[in-house]
Coordinates of C-alpha atoms in Angstrom, one line a residue:
M11 CA -106.6 12.2 1.6
S12 CA -103.2 11.0 3.9
L13 CA -99.8 10.5 2.3
P14 CA -98.5 7.5 2.7
T15 CA -96.1 6.8 5.5
A16 CA -92.3 5.6 5.9
D17 CA -94.6 2.2 7.3
D18 CA -96.9 2.5 4.4
S19 CA -93.5 2.6 2.2
A20 CA -92.0 -0.5 4.3
R21 CA -95.0 -2.9 4.3
E22 CA -95.1 -2.3 0.4
A23 CA -91.9 -3.2 0.0
V24 CA -92.1 -6.4 2.0
E25 CA -95.4 -7.3 -0.2
A26 CA -93.7 -6.3 -3.7
V27 CA -90.7 -8.8 -2.4
Y28 CA -93.1 -11.4 -1.5
R29 CA -94.7 -11.4 -4.8
S30 CA -91.4 -11.4 -6.7
D31 CA -89.1 -13.2 -4.3
S32 CA -90.8 -15.8 -2.0
R33 CA -89.9 -19.0 -4.3
R34 CA -86.7 -17.8 -4.4
V35 CA -86.2 -17.7 -0.6
L36 CA -88.4 -20.8 0.1
A37 CA -85.8 -22.8 -2.8
T38 CA -82.7 -21.6 -0.8
L39 CA -83.6 -22.4 2.4
I40 CA -84.8 -25.6 1.2
R41 CA -81.4 -26.6 0.4
L42 CA -80.0 -25.2 3.5
L43 CA -82.3 -26.8 6.2
G44 CA -82.9 -29.7 4.1
D45 CA -86.9 -29.5 5.1
F46 CA -89.9 -28.5 3.4
E47 CA -91.9 -28.4 6.1
L48 CA -89.4 -26.0 8.4
A49 CA -88.1 -24.2 5.5
E50 CA -92.0 -23.1 4.5
E51 CA -91.9 -22.1 8.5
A52 CA -88.8 -20.1 8.3
M53 CA -89.5 -18.2 5.6
H54 CA -92.8 -16.6 6.5
E55 CA -90.7 -16.2 10.2
A56 CA -88.7 -13.9 8.0
F57 CA -91.3 -12.1 5.8
A58 CA -93.2 -11.7 9.9
A59 CA -89.5 -10.6 10.9
A60 CA -89.6 -8.1 7.8
V61 CA -93.1 -6.6 8.7
E62 CA -91.8 -5.9 12.1
Q63 CA -88.1 -4.8 11.3
W64 CA -88.0 -3.1 7.5
P65 CA -90.3 0.3 9.0
R66 CA -88.0 1.0 11.8
E67 CA -84.8 0.2 9.2
G68 CA -85.8 0.5 6.3
P69 CA -85.2 -2.1 3.6
P70 CA -82.2 -3.6 3.3
A71 CA -79.6 -3.5 0.2
S72 CA -80.2 -7.2 -0.5
P73 CA -83.7 -8.1 0.8
R74 CA -83.5 -11.5 -0.4
A75 CA -80.2 -12.2 0.8
W76 CA -81.5 -11.0 4.5
L77 CA -84.4 -12.8 4.0
V78 CA -82.7 -16.2 3.8
S79 CA -80.0 -15.4 6.2
T80 CA -83.1 -14.0 9.1
G81 CA -85.7 -17.2 7.8
R82 CA -82.3 -19.8 8.4
F83 CA -81.6 -18.1 11.8
K84 CA -84.9 -18.1 12.8
A85 CA -85.0 -21.9 11.8
I86 CA -82.2 -22.8 14.3
D87 CA -83.5 -20.9 16.9
A88 CA -87.1 -23.0 16.7
M89 CA -85.1 -26.2 16.9
R90 CA -83.0 -24.5 19.9
R91 CA -86.4 -24.4 21.8
R92 CA -88.1 -27.8 20.8
A93 CA -84.7 -29.4 21.9
R94 CA -86.2 -28.9 25.2
F95 CA -88.1 -31.7 24.5
D96 CA -86.7 -33.6 21.4
A97 CA -82.9 -33.8 22.2
S98 CA -82.1 -34.6 18.7
Q99 CA -83.2 -31.4 17.4
A100 CA -80.3 -30.0 19.2
E101 CA -78.4 -32.0 17.1
L102 CA -79.9 -31.4 14.3
A103 CA -79.7 -26.8 15.1
E104 CA -75.8 -27.5 15.9
R105 CA -75.4 -29.0 12.5
L106 CA -77.2 -26.7 10.7
E107 CA -75.8 -24.0 12.2
A108 CA -72.5 -25.5 11.4
E109 CA -73.0 -26.2 8.0
T110 CA -74.7 -22.8 7.2
A111 CA -71.7 -21.2 8.7
G112 CA -69.6 -18.3 7.0
P113 CA -70.8 -15.9 4.3
R114 CA -75.3 -15.0 4.7
P115 CA -76.9 -17.1 2.4
G116 CA -77.6 -15.9 -1.2
E117 CA -74.2 -13.7 -1.2
G118 CA -71.8 -15.1 -3.7
E119 CA -74.3 -18.1 -4.2
D120 CA -76.3 -18.4 -7.4
I121 CA -80.0 -18.3 -5.6
V122 CA -81.0 -18.9 -9.2
D123 CA -80.1 -22.4 -9.2
D124 CA -81.9 -23.2 -6.5
R125 CA -85.0 -23.5 -8.4
L126 CA -83.4 -25.3 -10.6
R127 CA -82.9 -27.5 -7.7
L128 CA -85.8 -27.2 -6.4
I129 CA -87.9 -28.7 -9.8
F130 CA -86.0 -31.5 -10.5
T131 CA -86.6 -32.7 -6.2
C132 CA -90.1 -31.8 -7.1
C133 CA -90.5 -34.0 -10.4
H134 CA -88.3 -36.7 -9.1
P135 CA -89.2 -40.1 -10.9
A136 CA -88.9 -41.8 -7.2
L137 CA -92.4 -39.7 -6.6
P138 CA -95.8 -41.0 -8.4
A139 CA -97.1 -38.8 -11.7
D140 CA -99.2 -36.6 -9.7
A141 CA -97.5 -35.7 -6.6
Q142 CA -94.5 -34.7 -8.9
V143 CA -97.2 -32.0 -10.6
A144 CA -98.6 -30.8 -6.9
L145 CA -96.0 -30.6 -5.4
T146 CA -94.2 -28.6 -8.1
L147 CA -97.2 -26.2 -8.6
R148 CA -97.5 -25.9 -4.7
E149 CA -93.7 -25.4 -3.7
V150 CA -91.9 -24.0 -7.2
C151 CA -95.1 -21.7 -8.1
G152 CA -96.7 -21.1 -5.1
L153 CA -99.9 -22.0 -5.5
T154 CA -102.2 -23.2 -2.8
T155 CA -103.5 -26.7 -2.0
E156 CA -106.9 -25.4 -2.8
E157 CA -106.3 -23.8 -6.1
I158 CA -104.3 -27.1 -6.9
A159 CA -107.4 -29.3 -5.8
R160 CA -109.3 -27.2 -7.6
A161 CA -107.2 -27.0 -10.8
F162 CA -107.3 -31.0 -11.0
L163 CA -111.0 -31.5 -9.2
T164 CA -109.5 -33.1 -6.4
A165 CA -110.8 -32.6 -2.8
P166 CA -108.1 -30.2 -0.8
P167 CA -107.9 -32.6 1.7
T168 CA -106.9 -35.7 -0.3
L169 CA -104.9 -33.5 -3.0
A170 CA -102.8 -32.2 1.1
Q171 CA -102.1 -35.9 1.6
R172 CA -100.7 -36.5 -1.6
I173 CA -98.2 -33.7 -1.3
V174 CA -97.2 -34.9 2.3
R175 CA -96.7 -38.1 1.0
A176 CA -94.5 -36.9 -1.7
K177 CA -92.3 -34.7 1.1
A178 CA -92.1 -37.3 3.2
K179 CA -90.8 -39.5 0.3
I180 CA -88.0 -37.0 0.0
R181 CA -87.1 -37.2 3.3
D182 CA -87.5 -40.5 3.8
A183 CA -85.4 -42.0 1.1
H184 CA -82.8 -38.7 0.9
I185 CA -83.7 -37.8 -2.2
P186 CA -80.6 -35.6 -3.1
Y187 CA -81.3 -31.9 -3.6
E188 CA -79.9 -31.1 -6.8
V189 CA -79.2 -31.1 -10.5
P190 CA -78.8 -34.4 -11.5
A191 CA -75.5 -34.7 -13.2
L192 CA -74.8 -34.4 -16.8
A193 CA -75.4 -38.5 -17.5
E194 CA -78.6 -38.4 -15.7
L195 CA -79.9 -35.6 -16.9
P196 CA -81.5 -36.4 -20.3
D197 CA -84.1 -39.0 -18.6
R198 CA -84.5 -36.5 -15.5
L199 CA -85.1 -33.0 -17.9
D200 CA -87.6 -35.3 -19.7
T201 CA -89.9 -36.3 -16.8
V202 CA -89.5 -32.0 -16.0
L203 CA -90.7 -31.1 -18.9
H204 CA -93.8 -33.7 -19.3
V205 CA -94.5 -32.1 -15.7
I206 CA -95.0 -28.9 -17.0
Y207 CA -96.7 -29.5 -19.9
L208 CA -99.1 -31.5 -18.0
V209 CA -99.9 -28.5 -16.1
F210 CA -100.0 -26.0 -19.3
N211 CA -102.2 -29.0 -21.5
E212 CA -105.0 -28.6 -17.8
G213 CA -104.8 -24.7 -18.6
Y214 CA -104.9 -24.5 -22.4
S215 CA -107.5 -27.2 -22.2
A216 CA -109.3 -28.0 -18.9
S217 CA -110.0 -31.7 -18.9
S218 CA -113.0 -30.8 -17.2
G219 CA -115.3 -28.0 -15.9
E220 CA -117.2 -25.1 -16.9
S221 CA -114.2 -23.0 -19.0
L222 CA -112.7 -23.9 -22.1
T223 CA -109.1 -22.8 -20.0
R224 CA -107.4 -22.6 -16.9
A225 CA -105.4 -19.2 -17.7
D226 CA -103.5 -19.5 -14.3
L227 CA -102.8 -22.7 -14.8
S228 CA -101.0 -22.5 -18.5
G229 CA -99.7 -19.2 -17.4
E230 CA -98.0 -20.8 -14.3
A231 CA -96.2 -23.3 -16.8
I232 CA -95.2 -20.6 -18.8
R233 CA -93.5 -18.9 -16.1
L234 CA -92.1 -22.3 -15.3
G235 CA -90.8 -22.7 -19.0
H236 CA -89.0 -19.7 -18.8
L237 CA -87.3 -20.2 -15.9
L238 CA -86.0 -24.0 -16.5
V239 CA -84.9 -22.3 -20.4
E240 CA -82.8 -19.3 -18.4
L241 CA -81.3 -22.3 -16.2
L242 CA -80.7 -24.3 -18.6
P243 CA -81.3 -24.3 -21.8
E244 CA -81.6 -27.7 -23.6
P245 CA -83.3 -28.0 -27.1
E246 CA -86.4 -29.2 -25.8
A247 CA -86.7 -27.1 -22.8
M248 CA -87.3 -24.6 -25.6
G249 CA -89.4 -26.5 -27.8
L250 CA -91.7 -26.9 -24.8
L251 CA -91.4 -23.5 -23.8
A252 CA -91.9 -22.5 -28.1
L253 CA -95.1 -24.5 -28.1
M254 CA -96.7 -23.4 -24.8
L255 CA -96.1 -19.7 -26.0
L256 CA -97.5 -20.6 -29.6
Q257 CA -101.0 -22.6 -28.2
E258 CA -101.0 -19.5 -25.8
S259 CA -101.4 -17.0 -28.2
R260 CA -104.3 -18.2 -29.3
R261 CA -106.7 -17.8 -26.1
A262 CA -109.0 -14.8 -26.9
A263 CA -109.9 -16.4 -30.2
R264 CA -110.6 -20.0 -29.0
S265 CA -114.1 -19.2 -27.2
T266 CA -116.7 -16.8 -27.3
A267 CA -118.2 -14.1 -24.9
D268 CA -120.5 -16.8 -23.7
G269 CA -117.3 -19.4 -23.2
D270 CA -118.5 -21.6 -26.1
L271 CA -115.7 -23.0 -27.8
V272 CA -114.1 -22.1 -31.7
L273 CA -112.9 -24.0 -33.8
L274 CA -109.4 -23.0 -35.7
E275 CA -111.0 -22.5 -39.0
N276 CA -113.5 -20.0 -37.1
Q277 CA -111.3 -18.3 -35.4
D278 CA -110.5 -14.6 -35.6
R279 CA -106.5 -14.4 -35.8
S280 CA -106.2 -10.7 -35.5
L281 CA -107.1 -11.4 -31.6
W282 CA -103.8 -14.0 -32.2
N283 CA -101.0 -12.4 -29.8
R284 CA -98.6 -11.7 -32.2
E285 CA -96.1 -10.8 -29.4
L286 CA -96.5 -14.4 -28.3
I287 CA -96.5 -16.0 -31.4
V288 CA -92.7 -13.9 -32.6
E289 CA -91.2 -15.0 -29.2
G290 CA -92.4 -18.5 -29.0
T291 CA -91.0 -18.7 -33.5
R292 CA -87.6 -17.9 -32.2
F293 CA -87.2 -20.1 -30.0
V294 CA -88.5 -22.8 -32.4
E295 CA -85.5 -21.7 -34.4
Q296 CA -83.2 -22.0 -32.0
A297 CA -84.4 -25.8 -31.0
L298 CA -84.7 -26.6 -34.3
G299 CA -81.1 -25.1 -35.4
S300 CA -79.2 -27.3 -32.5
R301 CA -80.3 -30.9 -34.7
R302 CA -80.8 -32.1 -31.2
F303 CA -84.6 -31.5 -31.0
G304 CA -87.3 -33.8 -30.3
P305 CA -91.1 -33.9 -29.6
Y306 CA -91.6 -30.9 -28.0
S307 CA -89.5 -28.8 -30.9
L308 CA -91.5 -30.6 -33.4
Q309 CA -94.9 -30.0 -32.0
G310 CA -93.9 -26.3 -31.3
A311 CA -93.2 -26.4 -34.8
I312 CA -96.3 -27.0 -36.4
A313 CA -97.8 -24.2 -33.7
A314 CA -95.3 -22.1 -35.0
V315 CA -96.7 -23.3 -39.2
H316 CA -100.4 -22.5 -37.7
A317 CA -99.8 -19.0 -36.3
E318 CA -97.7 -18.0 -39.6
A319 CA -100.9 -19.1 -42.0
P320 CA -103.2 -16.3 -42.4
S321 CA -106.1 -18.4 -42.6
V322 CA -107.0 -22.2 -42.5
A323 CA -107.6 -22.3 -46.0
A324 CA -103.6 -20.9 -46.4
T325 CA -102.3 -23.4 -44.0
D326 CA -98.8 -24.9 -45.2
W327 CA -100.9 -28.8 -44.2
S328 CA -98.2 -30.6 -46.3
Q329 CA -95.6 -28.7 -44.0
I330 CA -97.8 -30.0 -41.0
I331 CA -98.1 -34.0 -42.1
G332 CA -94.4 -33.6 -42.6
L333 CA -93.6 -32.4 -39.6
Y334 CA -96.4 -35.0 -37.5
D335 CA -94.5 -37.4 -40.2
V336 CA -91.1 -36.9 -37.8
L337 CA -92.5 -36.7 -35.0
S338 CA -94.2 -40.0 -35.3
R339 CA -90.4 -41.4 -35.4
Y340 CA -89.6 -39.7 -32.3
D341 CA -92.9 -40.1 -30.4
P342 CA -95.3 -43.1 -32.0
S343 CA -98.9 -42.6 -30.3
P344 CA -102.0 -42.7 -31.4
V345 CA -103.4 -39.6 -30.8
I346 CA -100.4 -37.9 -33.2
E347 CA -101.8 -40.3 -35.6
L348 CA -104.6 -39.3 -35.3
N349 CA -103.4 -35.2 -35.5
R350 CA -101.4 -36.1 -38.6
A351 CA -105.4 -37.9 -40.0
V352 CA -107.0 -34.6 -39.3
A353 CA -104.0 -32.3 -41.1
V354 CA -104.2 -34.7 -43.9
A355 CA -108.4 -34.3 -44.1
M356 CA -107.2 -30.7 -44.6
R357 CA -105.3 -31.0 -47.2
D358 CA -106.8 -34.1 -49.6
G359 CA -110.4 -33.8 -48.1
P360 CA -112.4 -35.9 -45.4
A361 CA -112.8 -39.2 -48.0
V362 CA -108.7 -39.6 -47.8
A363 CA -108.3 -39.0 -44.1
L364 CA -111.6 -41.0 -42.9
P365 CA -110.0 -45.0 -43.6
L366 CA -106.9 -43.2 -41.6
I367 CA -109.3 -42.7 -38.7
N368 CA -111.1 -45.8 -39.1
E369 CA -108.0 -47.7 -39.1
L370 CA -106.5 -46.1 -35.7
M371 CA -110.1 -46.4 -34.1
E372 CA -110.4 -50.3 -35.1
K373 CA -106.8 -50.6 -32.8
G374 CA -109.2 -50.1 -30.1
D375 CA -106.0 -47.0 -28.6
L376 CA -108.2 -44.3 -28.7
R377 CA -112.0 -46.0 -27.6
D378 CA -112.2 -44.0 -24.5
Y379 CA -110.5 -41.3 -26.6
H380 CA -113.4 -38.1 -27.0
L381 CA -111.7 -36.2 -29.4
A382 CA -111.2 -39.0 -31.4
H383 CA -114.8 -39.7 -32.1
A384 CA -115.4 -36.1 -32.4
A385 CA -112.9 -36.1 -35.1
H386 CA -114.4 -39.0 -37.2
A387 CA -118.0 -37.6 -36.7
D388 CA -116.7 -34.3 -38.1
L389 CA -115.4 -36.2 -41.0
C390 CA -119.2 -38.1 -41.3
R391 CA -121.1 -35.4 -41.4
R392 CA -118.7 -33.3 -44.3
L393 CA -119.3 -36.7 -46.3
G394 CA -122.7 -36.7 -45.5
R395 CA -123.3 -39.8 -43.7
S396 CA -125.2 -38.1 -40.5
A397 CA -125.7 -41.7 -39.1
E398 CA -122.0 -42.6 -38.7
A399 CA -121.9 -38.5 -37.8
R400 CA -124.3 -39.3 -35.0
T401 CA -123.0 -42.0 -33.6
S402 CA -119.5 -40.6 -33.3
Y403 CA -120.6 -37.3 -32.0
Q404 CA -123.0 -39.5 -29.2
K405 CA -119.9 -41.7 -28.2
A406 CA -117.8 -38.6 -28.1
L407 CA -121.0 -36.8 -25.9
L408 CA -120.4 -39.3 -23.6
L409 CA -116.9 -39.1 -22.6
A410 CA -116.4 -35.4 -23.0
R411 CA -116.7 -33.7 -19.2
Q412 CA -115.7 -30.2 -20.2
E413 CA -118.6 -28.2 -20.5
P414 CA -117.7 -26.0 -23.5
E415 CA -117.1 -28.8 -25.7
R416 CA -120.3 -30.5 -24.9
R417 CA -122.0 -27.5 -25.8
F418 CA -119.9 -27.8 -29.1
L419 CA -121.1 -31.6 -29.5
E420 CA -124.7 -31.5 -28.5
R421 CA -125.2 -28.7 -31.0
R422 CA -123.5 -30.4 -34.1
L423 CA -126.3 -32.9 -33.0
A424 CA -129.0 -30.8 -33.2
E425 CA -127.9 -29.6 -36.5
L426 CA -127.9 -33.3 -38.2
K427 CA -131.4 -34.1 -37.1

């Protein structure tokens, strides 16, 4: 077996820096160059230069700063070369060189703030909601276009065009690459949190497909949540991170080895991740203790009550119902009312909860929500009202697009015959 050479060690160093810091380098280059495409090209040029130079010269003392500086100069050189065909490129190169002159980028600057700026740029409210999600996963998380398209059942060319249009919108509308001013922060932070929440939900319970969950997406959402709390420790950012950690703690128990759905009441709680529960509970306590909490913190608190209970029977359902009552005041929605009704069924029995769900269903807001029909079917099944249960299970089955859920509903239907 041959021993590793200095070249091998240098290449490993480049690969390690790429894995750990490439998105930070990109974020800073986007700020310096003011253009997504130019920054991405510059980042790849910088890493290519590292692969060539570091084996000869050794890794620099500050690899990230070296990559940012090299990427900046590579971009300026590229624009000067293009100036032979486009005079505006020469002007742009001169301006960028003047604006970025001085200390090497990354030295004496808080590069971490560039990642926060990038998150807010990708989640700017001027962009369509689907573009915010796609752009955040692509630019902040580094997922490929194919990975994002696969997660959201979109054709890669369609997804790519969505990202291209979003970048063009940022450029043409002169959307600032910055963290919003304090007065604007609450509304803008809500958008960022919502995007992270959407990414997590798709990972925690895939909207369709063969798998119950997508660990890569929920993992990226949690990584974004940690980053946001690190850079901007607002109570609702902590609350969302807590919610994600506590929900994620149950992943191993939520499905069988064959990928079939396991309901909360049947889960092996010894499989729950205690480290995630401890961390999530700590963030819930910090968020609630601030007295500036909101819907994400309250959902996190509900998840914490579940996490602390040794069994479904021992769960403090009264506390959960009380939290849903508070949550309904902060963020009234039929889904929250549905979840509260399910908690009422656990505390007071299906006969008490069924009228609550019937009332919700009559309003029509949950007509196309398969989990509402599944909850109605379950209460009817528990009350021995088989015909009603069968009808609701069939409606749920027509609406469900995820295979593990469909298999579960089919089993429940078969049990009624």
